[in-house]
Amino acid sequence: MGDLILGIETSCDETAVAVVERATVVRSSVVSSQVELHALFGGVVPEIAGRAHIRELVPVLADALAEAGVSGSDIEAVAATTGPGLAGSLLVGVSAAKALSLVWDVPFVAVNHLEAHLYASFLEEPDLDLPLVVLLVSGGHTMLVLMEDHGRYRLLGSTLDDAAGEAFDKVARYLGLGYPGGPAIDALSGEGDASAFDYPRSMVRENPDTLPEDRRYAFSFSGLKTAVVNHVRSDPEAATADVAASFQEAVVDVLVTKARWAVEATGARGACLGGGVAANSRLRERFLDVCTETGVRAFLPSRAMCTDNAAMVAAAGWWRLTSDGPSPLDTGADPNLGLPLLP
Ligand code: KG4
Ligand code: ZN
């Protein structure tokens, strides 16, 4: 049961629908990005996002079914992101998924967006080694998770303020590089000198044991953002590419250092990246280096699988359906939903 799953993702500014077979074969994955609508405002405007999801969802659904070469009657379960995300945006996908599950008379599966980012890697590499350290870095979240088994997560640490993607977006905005900032900084950094400016690396020490336990895997990026802004104000002649590259290096340094500590302390056998920032070239390069040095098997999802998409929602949905069965139809959207953690 549930071998052909339809996934729906509308938690933020991507309207996405995918058809996935047994959490491993992507039959179609259609993503309609609203980036252009929000670029004008320098960030996602919730009201605009919700309305765009309503407009886009049905055409995207039709495309996803057509590309997969299936009709509604072939779909065996419908999975949708129920949180975390923007309330008005989530509701569009959740309501559509419930309606489809009723019309097609198939189970509805509620999917946690963070768990979906984790499953993006399993979708492309079903034989990932467990326990697995996952560095989940997106526009809304930055966390290090130890995945002991399917559905069994331990949170090692998360950000105390801004998410890594948020820091990329805010710094890019300040530097006049537009929205979303991550890809812009990534591209411009290629032309800059990453050692030009020594920006702060928060809660990083030579020896992790010298940090209090609750800070060891914690992140903080708001001080770094302020340091970049203050520096550019005092040194307006600084080359933007050097600022971008030095900022990116500071973020990546912190992320890979803590990922290394996590791998070493937990004895994990595998490590992978997830979330939009996992598309960052420098992070991918340095994460692979760390995994090689520590002897764990690394997996980097393809760039399309890092940013929001519905194939990862369908894959996570298949695992949830297999372990927990269908979700009740009165499951609502939950903007603050957290990753289900082990006690
Ligand atoms: O996972 P995602 O698509 O949406 C959320 O769930 O947040 O992540 C979007 C974030 C944005 O902050 C964007 O700037 C960042 O991922 N991002 C990148 C890159 N591509 C996307 N950050 C750094 N380098 C990139 N190449
Ligand atoms: Zn996401």
GROMACS .gro file of C-alpha atoms and ligand atoms in nm:
model
  370
    1MET     CA    1   0.000   0.000   0.000
    2GLY     CA    2   0.113   0.354  -0.066
    3ASP     CA    3   0.374   0.273  -0.326
    4LEU     CA    4   0.283   0.567  -0.549
    5ILE     CA    5   0.266   0.879  -0.333
    6LEU     CA    6   0.171   1.229  -0.433
    7GLY     CA    7   0.359   1.492  -0.231
    8ILE     CA    8   0.253   1.855  -0.188
    9GLU     CA    9   0.479   2.132  -0.054
   10THR     CA   10   0.353   2.487   0.010
   11SER     CA   11   0.523   2.584   0.337
   12CYS     CA   12   0.703   2.892   0.210
   13ASP     CA   13   0.753   3.039  -0.136
   14GLU     CA   14   0.766   2.729  -0.355
   15THR     CA   15   0.450   2.561  -0.483
   16ALA     CA   16   0.557   2.203  -0.547
   17VAL     CA   17   0.395   1.870  -0.632
   18ALA     CA   18   0.571   1.539  -0.697
   19VAL     CA   19   0.487   1.177  -0.764
   20VAL     CA   20   0.728   0.934  -0.598
   21GLU     CA   21   0.733   0.556  -0.596
   22ARG     CA   22   0.827   0.375  -0.275
   23ALA     CA   23   1.029   0.674  -0.149
   24THR     CA   24   1.302   0.599  -0.401
   25VAL     CA   25   1.190   0.665  -0.759
   26VAL     CA   26   1.093   1.021  -0.849
   27ARG     CA   27   0.834   0.993  -1.124
   28SER     CA   28   0.788   1.373  -1.138
   29SER     CA   29   0.886   1.673  -0.929
   30VAL     CA   30   0.743   2.008  -1.032
   31VAL     CA   31   0.841   2.327  -0.849
   32SER     CA   32   0.693   2.667  -0.920
   33SER     CA   33   0.907   2.929  -0.750
   34GLN     CA   34   0.766   3.262  -0.636
   35VAL     CA   35   1.111   3.419  -0.605
   36GLU     CA   36   1.034   3.692  -0.857
   37LEU     CA   37   0.717   3.795  -0.672
   38HIS     CA   38   0.904   3.838  -0.343
   39ALA     CA   39   1.234   3.975  -0.479
   40LEU     CA   40   1.075   4.318  -0.511
   41PHE     CA   41   1.028   4.324  -0.132
   42GLY     CA   42   1.364   4.166  -0.042
   43GLY     CA   43   1.200   3.871   0.135
   44VAL     CA   44   0.893   3.647   0.144
   45VAL     CA   45   0.566   3.837   0.193
   46PRO     CA   46   0.323   3.587   0.357
   47GLU     CA   47   0.003   3.728   0.205
   48ILE     CA   48   0.151   3.723  -0.147
   49ALA     CA   49   0.286   3.370  -0.090
   50GLY     CA   50  -0.054   3.232   0.017
   51ARG     CA   51  -0.234   3.383  -0.282
   52ALA     CA   52   0.031   3.257  -0.524
   53HIS     CA   53  -0.002   2.903  -0.384
   54ILE     CA   54  -0.378   2.915  -0.448
   55ARG     CA   55  -0.316   3.027  -0.807
   56GLU     CA   56  -0.033   2.782  -0.880
   57LEU     CA   57  -0.128   2.463  -0.700
   58VAL     CA   58  -0.378   2.317  -0.948
   59PRO     CA   59  -0.163   2.377  -1.261
   60VAL     CA   60   0.144   2.239  -1.079
   61LEU     CA   61  -0.058   1.933  -0.971
   62ALA     CA   62  -0.175   1.876  -1.329
   63ASP     CA   63   0.185   1.902  -1.455
   64ALA     CA   64   0.315   1.661  -1.190
   65LEU     CA   65   0.053   1.396  -1.277
   66ALA     CA   66   0.111   1.439  -1.651
   67GLU     CA   67   0.491   1.423  -1.620
   68ALA     CA   68   0.465   1.108  -1.410
   69GLY     CA   69   0.230   0.959  -1.671
   70VAL     CA   70  -0.034   0.876  -1.410
   71SER     CA   71  -0.387   0.985  -1.327
   72GLY     CA   72  -0.546   1.046  -0.990
   73SER     CA   73  -0.675   0.690  -0.972
   74ASP     CA   74  -0.315   0.557  -0.971
   75ILE     CA   75  -0.216   0.756  -0.661
   76GLU     CA   76  -0.218   0.547  -0.342
   77ALA     CA   77  -0.159   0.817  -0.078
   78VAL     CA   78  -0.136   1.196  -0.059
   79ALA     CA   79   0.130   1.357   0.161
   80ALA     CA   80   0.152   1.728   0.241
   81THR     CA   81   0.374   1.948   0.455
   82THR     CA   82   0.171   2.050   0.761
   83GLY     CA   83   0.451   2.257   0.923
   84PRO     CA   84   0.668   2.437   1.007
   85GLY     CA   85   0.609   2.728   0.769
   86LEU     CA   86   0.379   3.019   0.693
   87ALA     CA   87   0.024   2.951   0.817
   88GLY     CA   88  -0.160   3.082   0.512
   89SER     CA   89   0.075   2.899   0.274
   90LEU     CA   90   0.063   2.568   0.462
   91LEU     CA   91  -0.318   2.574   0.466
   92VAL     CA   92  -0.334   2.578   0.086
   93GLY     CA   93  -0.136   2.255   0.049
   94VAL     CA   94  -0.290   2.082   0.350
   95SER     CA   95  -0.648   2.158   0.240
   96ALA     CA   96  -0.578   2.044  -0.116
   97ALA     CA   97  -0.414   1.721   0.006
   98LYS     CA   98  -0.709   1.636   0.230
   99ALA     CA   99  -0.957   1.707  -0.049
  100LEU     CA  100  -0.760   1.485  -0.291
  101SER     CA  101  -0.737   1.206  -0.036
  102LEU     CA  102  -1.117   1.215   0.007
  103VAL     CA  103  -1.189   1.231  -0.366
  104TRP     CA  104  -0.941   0.955  -0.454
  105ASP     CA  105  -1.028   0.759  -0.137
  106VAL     CA  106  -0.663   0.715  -0.034
  107PRO     CA  107  -0.477   0.792   0.293
  108PHE     CA  108  -0.367   1.144   0.381
  109VAL     CA  109  -0.020   1.174   0.541
  110ALA     CA  110   0.093   1.481   0.736
  111VAL     CA  111   0.462   1.556   0.677
  112ASN     CA  112   0.700   1.763   0.887
  113HIS     CA  113   0.898   1.994   0.655
  114LEU     CA  114   1.222   1.940   0.851
  115GLU     CA  115   1.185   1.563   0.832
  116ALA     CA  116   1.121   1.603   0.458
  117HIS     CA  117   1.457   1.783   0.419
  118LEU     CA  118   1.621   1.484   0.595
  119TYR     CA  119   1.450   1.244   0.357
  120ALA     CA  120   1.577   1.429   0.051
  121SER     CA  121   1.904   1.241   0.106
  122PHE     CA  122   1.738   0.900   0.153
  123LEU     CA  123   1.545   0.955  -0.166
  124GLU     CA  124   1.867   0.983  -0.363
  125GLU     CA  125   2.072   0.738  -0.154
  126PRO     CA  126   1.846   0.481   0.018
  127ASP     CA  127   2.146   0.299   0.167
  128LEU     CA  128   2.274   0.584   0.385
  129ASP     CA  129   2.463   0.459   0.687
  130LEU     CA  130   2.300   0.501   1.030
  131PRO     CA  131   2.353   0.654   1.276
  132LEU     CA  132   2.372   0.960   1.060
  133VAL     CA  133   2.470   1.317   1.147
  134VAL     CA  134   2.255   1.560   0.948
  135LEU     CA  135   2.343   1.925   0.914
  136LEU     CA  136   2.011   2.087   0.828
  137VAL     CA  137   2.061   2.441   0.705
  138SER     CA  138   1.778   2.636   0.548
  139GLY     CA  139   1.625   2.983   0.545
  140GLY     CA  140   1.428   2.908   0.861
  141HIS     CA  141   1.641   2.650   1.044
  142THR     CA  142   1.996   2.558   1.131
  143MET     CA  143   2.042   2.238   1.328
  144LEU     CA  144   2.262   1.939   1.383
  145VAL     CA  145   2.059   1.622   1.419
  146LEU     CA  146   2.168   1.269   1.500
  147MET     CA  147   1.940   1.032   1.312
  148GLU     CA  148   1.963   0.698   1.494
  149ASP     CA  149   1.706   0.525   1.277
  150HIS     CA  150   1.407   0.615   1.060
  151GLY     CA  151   1.193   0.859   1.258
  152ARG     CA  152   1.434   0.856   1.556
  153TYR     CA  153   1.608   1.191   1.593
  154ARG     CA  154   1.824   1.352   1.858
  155LEU     CA  155   1.876   1.725   1.837
  156LEU     CA  156   2.243   1.800   1.905
  157GLY     CA  157   2.207   2.175   1.867
  158SER     CA  158   2.041   2.454   1.672
  159THR     CA  159   2.070   2.826   1.612
  160LEU     CA  160   2.012   3.066   1.899
  161ASP     CA  161   1.914   3.348   1.662
  162ASP     CA  162   1.925   3.369   1.281
  163ALA     CA  163   1.925   3.062   1.057
  164ALA     CA  164   2.224   3.029   0.824
  165GLY     CA  165   2.010   3.099   0.515
  166GLU     CA  166   1.859   3.401   0.686
  167ALA     CA  167   2.211   3.535   0.750
  168PHE     CA  168   2.298   3.484   0.381
  169ASP     CA  169   1.978   3.664   0.280
  170LYS     CA  170   2.027   3.957   0.522
  171VAL     CA  171   2.393   4.012   0.434
  172ALA     CA  172   2.316   3.987   0.061
  173ARG     CA  173   2.040   4.241   0.102
  174TYR     CA  174   2.276   4.479   0.281
  175LEU     CA  175   2.536   4.433   0.006
  176GLY     CA  176   2.269   4.504  -0.258
  177LEU     CA  177   2.287   4.155  -0.407
  178GLY     CA  178   1.913   4.095  -0.419
  179TYR     CA  179   1.692   3.809  -0.299
  180PRO     CA  180   1.743   3.521  -0.232
  181GLY     CA  181   2.088   3.606  -0.105
  182GLY     CA  182   2.243   3.261  -0.071
  183PRO     CA  183   2.290   3.184  -0.440
  184ALA     CA  184   2.408   3.544  -0.504
  185ILE     CA  185   2.675   3.531  -0.231
  186ASP     CA  186   2.777   3.182  -0.341
  187ALA     CA  187   2.834   3.302  -0.699
  188LEU     CA  188   3.008   3.629  -0.608
  189SER     CA  189   3.236   3.456  -0.356
  190GLY     CA  190   3.399   3.270  -0.643
  191GLU     CA  191   3.553   3.603  -0.749
  192GLY     CA  192   3.657   3.713  -0.398
  193ASP     CA  193   3.927   3.640  -0.143
  194ALA     CA  194   3.784   3.438   0.148
  195SER     CA  195   4.073   3.539   0.374
  196ALA     CA  196   4.043   3.913   0.302
  197PHE     CA  197   3.851   3.984   0.624
  198ASP     CA  198   3.852   3.790   0.947
  199TYR     CA  199   3.486   3.785   1.056
  200PRO     CA  200   3.386   3.627   1.389
  201ARG     CA  201   3.313   3.254   1.428
  202SER     CA  202   3.064   3.223   1.710
  203MET     CA  203   3.104   2.948   1.974
  204VAL     CA  204   3.397   2.782   1.797
  205ARG     CA  205   3.708   2.681   1.995
  206GLU     CA  206   4.015   2.474   1.929
  207ASN     CA  207   3.885   2.220   2.181
  208PRO     CA  208   3.504   2.166   2.185
  209ASP     CA  209   3.520   2.048   2.548
  210THR     CA  210   3.602   2.402   2.657
  211LEU     CA  211   3.251   2.508   2.550
  212PRO     CA  212   2.952   2.450   2.781
  213GLU     CA  213   2.758   2.144   2.662
  214ASP     CA  214   2.453   2.344   2.556
  215ARG     CA  215   2.672   2.566   2.337
  216ARG     CA  216   2.886   2.300   2.172
  217TYR     CA  217   2.650   2.237   1.883
  218ALA     CA  218   2.465   2.568   1.905
  219PHE     CA  219   2.493   2.829   1.630
  220SER     CA  220   2.461   3.207   1.625
  221PHE     CA  221   2.482   3.417   1.310
  222SER     CA  222   2.337   3.754   1.410
  223GLY     CA  223   2.672   3.878   1.549
  224LEU     CA  224   2.843   3.783   1.223
  225LYS     CA  225   2.583   3.972   1.022
  226THR     CA  226   2.635   4.280   1.242
  227ALA     CA  227   3.013   4.247   1.209
  228VAL     CA  228   2.984   4.248   0.829
  229VAL     CA  229   2.752   4.550   0.830
  230ASN     CA  230   2.978   4.745   1.070
  231HIS     CA  231   3.286   4.659   0.866
  232VAL     CA  232   3.133   4.769   0.534
  233ARG     CA  233   3.014   5.094   0.695
  234SER     CA  234   3.363   5.171   0.820
  235ASP     CA  235   3.538   5.051   0.503
  236PRO     CA  236   3.309   5.137   0.209
  237GLU     CA  237   3.593   5.071  -0.037
  238ALA     CA  238   3.611   4.702   0.059
  239ALA     CA  239   3.551   4.490  -0.250
  240THR     CA  240   3.203   4.334  -0.228
  241ALA     CA  241   3.331   4.000  -0.360
  242ASP     CA  242   3.591   3.987  -0.079
  243VAL     CA  243   3.325   4.073   0.182
  244ALA     CA  244   3.091   3.805   0.041
  245ALA     CA  245   3.365   3.541   0.029
  246SER     CA  246   3.491   3.621   0.381
  247PHE     CA  247   3.137   3.614   0.520
  248GLN     CA  248   3.061   3.284   0.348
  249GLU     CA  249   3.385   3.136   0.479
  250ALA     CA  250   3.294   3.234   0.836
  251VAL     CA  251   2.950   3.069   0.808
  252VAL     CA  252   3.091   2.755   0.648
  253ASP     CA  253   3.376   2.735   0.901
  254VAL     CA  254   3.129   2.725   1.190
  255LEU     CA  255   2.898   2.476   1.020
  256VAL     CA  256   3.167   2.226   0.923
  257THR     CA  257   3.359   2.259   1.251
  258LYS     CA  258   3.048   2.168   1.452
  259ALA     CA  259   2.954   1.892   1.208
  260ARG     CA  260   3.302   1.745   1.259
  261TRP     CA  261   3.265   1.761   1.638
  262ALA     CA  262   2.925   1.590   1.610
  263VAL     CA  263   3.063   1.310   1.394
  264GLU     CA  264   3.357   1.255   1.628
  265ALA     CA  265   3.151   1.264   1.949
  266THR     CA  266   2.863   1.042   1.833
  267GLY     CA  267   3.059   0.782   1.638
  268ALA     CA  268   2.818   0.829   1.348
  269ARG     CA  269   2.879   0.616   1.039
  270GLY     CA  270   2.737   0.862   0.791
  271ALA     CA  271   2.687   1.236   0.749
  272CYS     CA  272   2.472   1.435   0.513
  273LEU     CA  273   2.350   1.784   0.439
  274GLY     CA  274   1.994   1.909   0.399
  275GLY     CA  275   1.808   2.237   0.339
  276GLY     CA  276   1.855   2.523   0.095
  277VAL     CA  277   2.199   2.631   0.223
  278ALA     CA  278   2.323   2.277   0.149
  279ALA     CA  279   2.329   2.396  -0.214
  280ASN     CA  280   2.623   2.623  -0.123
  281SER     CA  281   2.936   2.528  -0.320
  282ARG     CA  282   3.187   2.609  -0.046
  283LEU     CA  283   2.985   2.424   0.221
  284ARG     CA  284   2.960   2.116  -0.001
  285GLU     CA  285   3.333   2.120  -0.068
  286ARG     CA  286   3.436   2.160   0.295
  287PHE     CA  287   3.174   1.918   0.429
  288LEU     CA  288   3.313   1.649   0.200
  289ASP     CA  289   3.667   1.724   0.324
  290VAL     CA  290   3.556   1.686   0.687
  291CYS     CA  291   3.387   1.354   0.613
  292THR     CA  292   3.694   1.223   0.435
  293GLU     CA  293   3.918   1.331   0.724
  294THR     CA  294   3.693   1.173   0.989
  295GLY     CA  295   3.630   0.858   0.786
  296VAL     CA  296   3.249   0.878   0.769
  297ARG     CA  297   3.050   0.823   0.453
  298ALA     CA  298   2.922   1.155   0.324
  299PHE     CA  299   2.619   1.222   0.116
  300LEU     CA  300   2.533   1.551  -0.053
  301PRO     CA  301   2.184   1.571  -0.201
  302SER     CA  302   2.164   1.721  -0.550
  303ARG     CA  303   2.107   2.098  -0.547
  304ALA     CA  304   1.745   2.057  -0.664
  305MET     CA  305   1.682   1.826  -0.369
  306CYS     CA  306   1.838   2.072  -0.118
  307THR     CA  307   1.591   2.353  -0.177
  308ASP     CA  308   1.218   2.311  -0.115
  309ASN     CA  309   1.051   2.048  -0.333
  310ALA     CA  310   0.768   1.797  -0.302
  311ALA     CA  311   0.963   1.480  -0.385
  312MET     CA  312   1.121   1.495  -0.038
  313VAL     CA  313   0.772   1.542   0.111
  314ALA     CA  314   0.644   1.233  -0.071
  315ALA     CA  315   0.950   1.033   0.043
  316ALA     CA  316   0.910   1.137   0.409
  317GLY     CA  317   0.537   1.067   0.370
  318TRP     CA  318   0.604   0.711   0.257
  319TRP     CA  319   0.818   0.645   0.564
  320ARG     CA  320   0.560   0.803   0.798
  321LEU     CA  321   0.276   0.606   0.638
  322THR     CA  322   0.475   0.285   0.673
  323SER     CA  323   0.558   0.350   1.041
  324ASP     CA  324   0.249   0.534   1.173
  325GLY     CA  325  -0.028   0.475   0.918
  326PRO     CA  326  -0.251   0.751   0.775
  327SER     CA  327  -0.292   1.087   0.952
  328PRO     CA  328  -0.638   1.190   1.072
  329LEU     CA  329  -0.818   1.429   0.840
  330ASP     CA  330  -0.853   1.682   1.122
  331THR     CA  331  -0.472   1.728   1.133
  332GLY     CA  332  -0.422   2.102   1.093
  333ALA     CA  333  -0.139   2.316   0.965
  334ASP     CA  334   0.111   2.398   1.242
  335PRO     CA  335   0.343   2.691   1.162
  336ASN     CA  336   0.567   2.608   1.462
  337LEU     CA  337   0.589   2.232   1.422
  338GLY     CA  338   0.925   2.097   1.542
  339LEU     CA  339   1.114   1.786   1.441
  340PRO     CA  340   0.976   1.489   1.640
  341LEU     CA  341   1.263   1.423   1.884
  342LEU     CA  342   1.354   1.128   2.107
  343PRO     CA  343   1.303   1.204   2.479
  344KG4     O1  344   1.523   2.500   0.233
  344KG4     P1  345   1.489   2.628   0.164
  344KG4     O2  346   1.460   2.622   0.016
  344KG4     O3  347   1.365   2.695   0.232
  344KG4     C1  348   1.346   2.690   0.369
  344KG4     O4  349   1.288   2.587   0.416
  344KG4     O5  350   1.391   2.785   0.436
  344KG4     O6  351   1.610   2.728   0.193
  344KG4     C2  352   1.612   2.860   0.142
  344KG4     C3  353   1.740   2.927   0.191
  344KG4     C4  354   1.747   3.075   0.157
  344KG4     O7  355   1.786   3.144   0.273
  344KG4     C5  356   1.856   3.081   0.051
  344KG4     O8  357   1.929   3.203   0.051
  344KG4     C6  358   1.944   2.964   0.090
  344KG4     O9  359   1.854   2.863   0.130
  344KG4     N1  360   2.028   2.916  -0.021
  344KG4     C7  361   2.163   2.924  -0.023
  344KG4     C8  362   2.205   2.876  -0.149
  344KG4     N2  363   2.093   2.839  -0.221
  344KG4     C9  364   1.986   2.865  -0.139
  344KG4     N3  365   2.249   2.969   0.070
  344KG4    C10  366   2.381   2.966   0.039
  344KG4     N4  367   2.429   2.923  -0.080
  344KG4    C11  368   2.346   2.877  -0.176
  344KG4     N5  369   2.394   2.835  -0.294
  345ZN      ZN  370   1.285   2.407   0.344
   0.00000   0.00000   0.00000
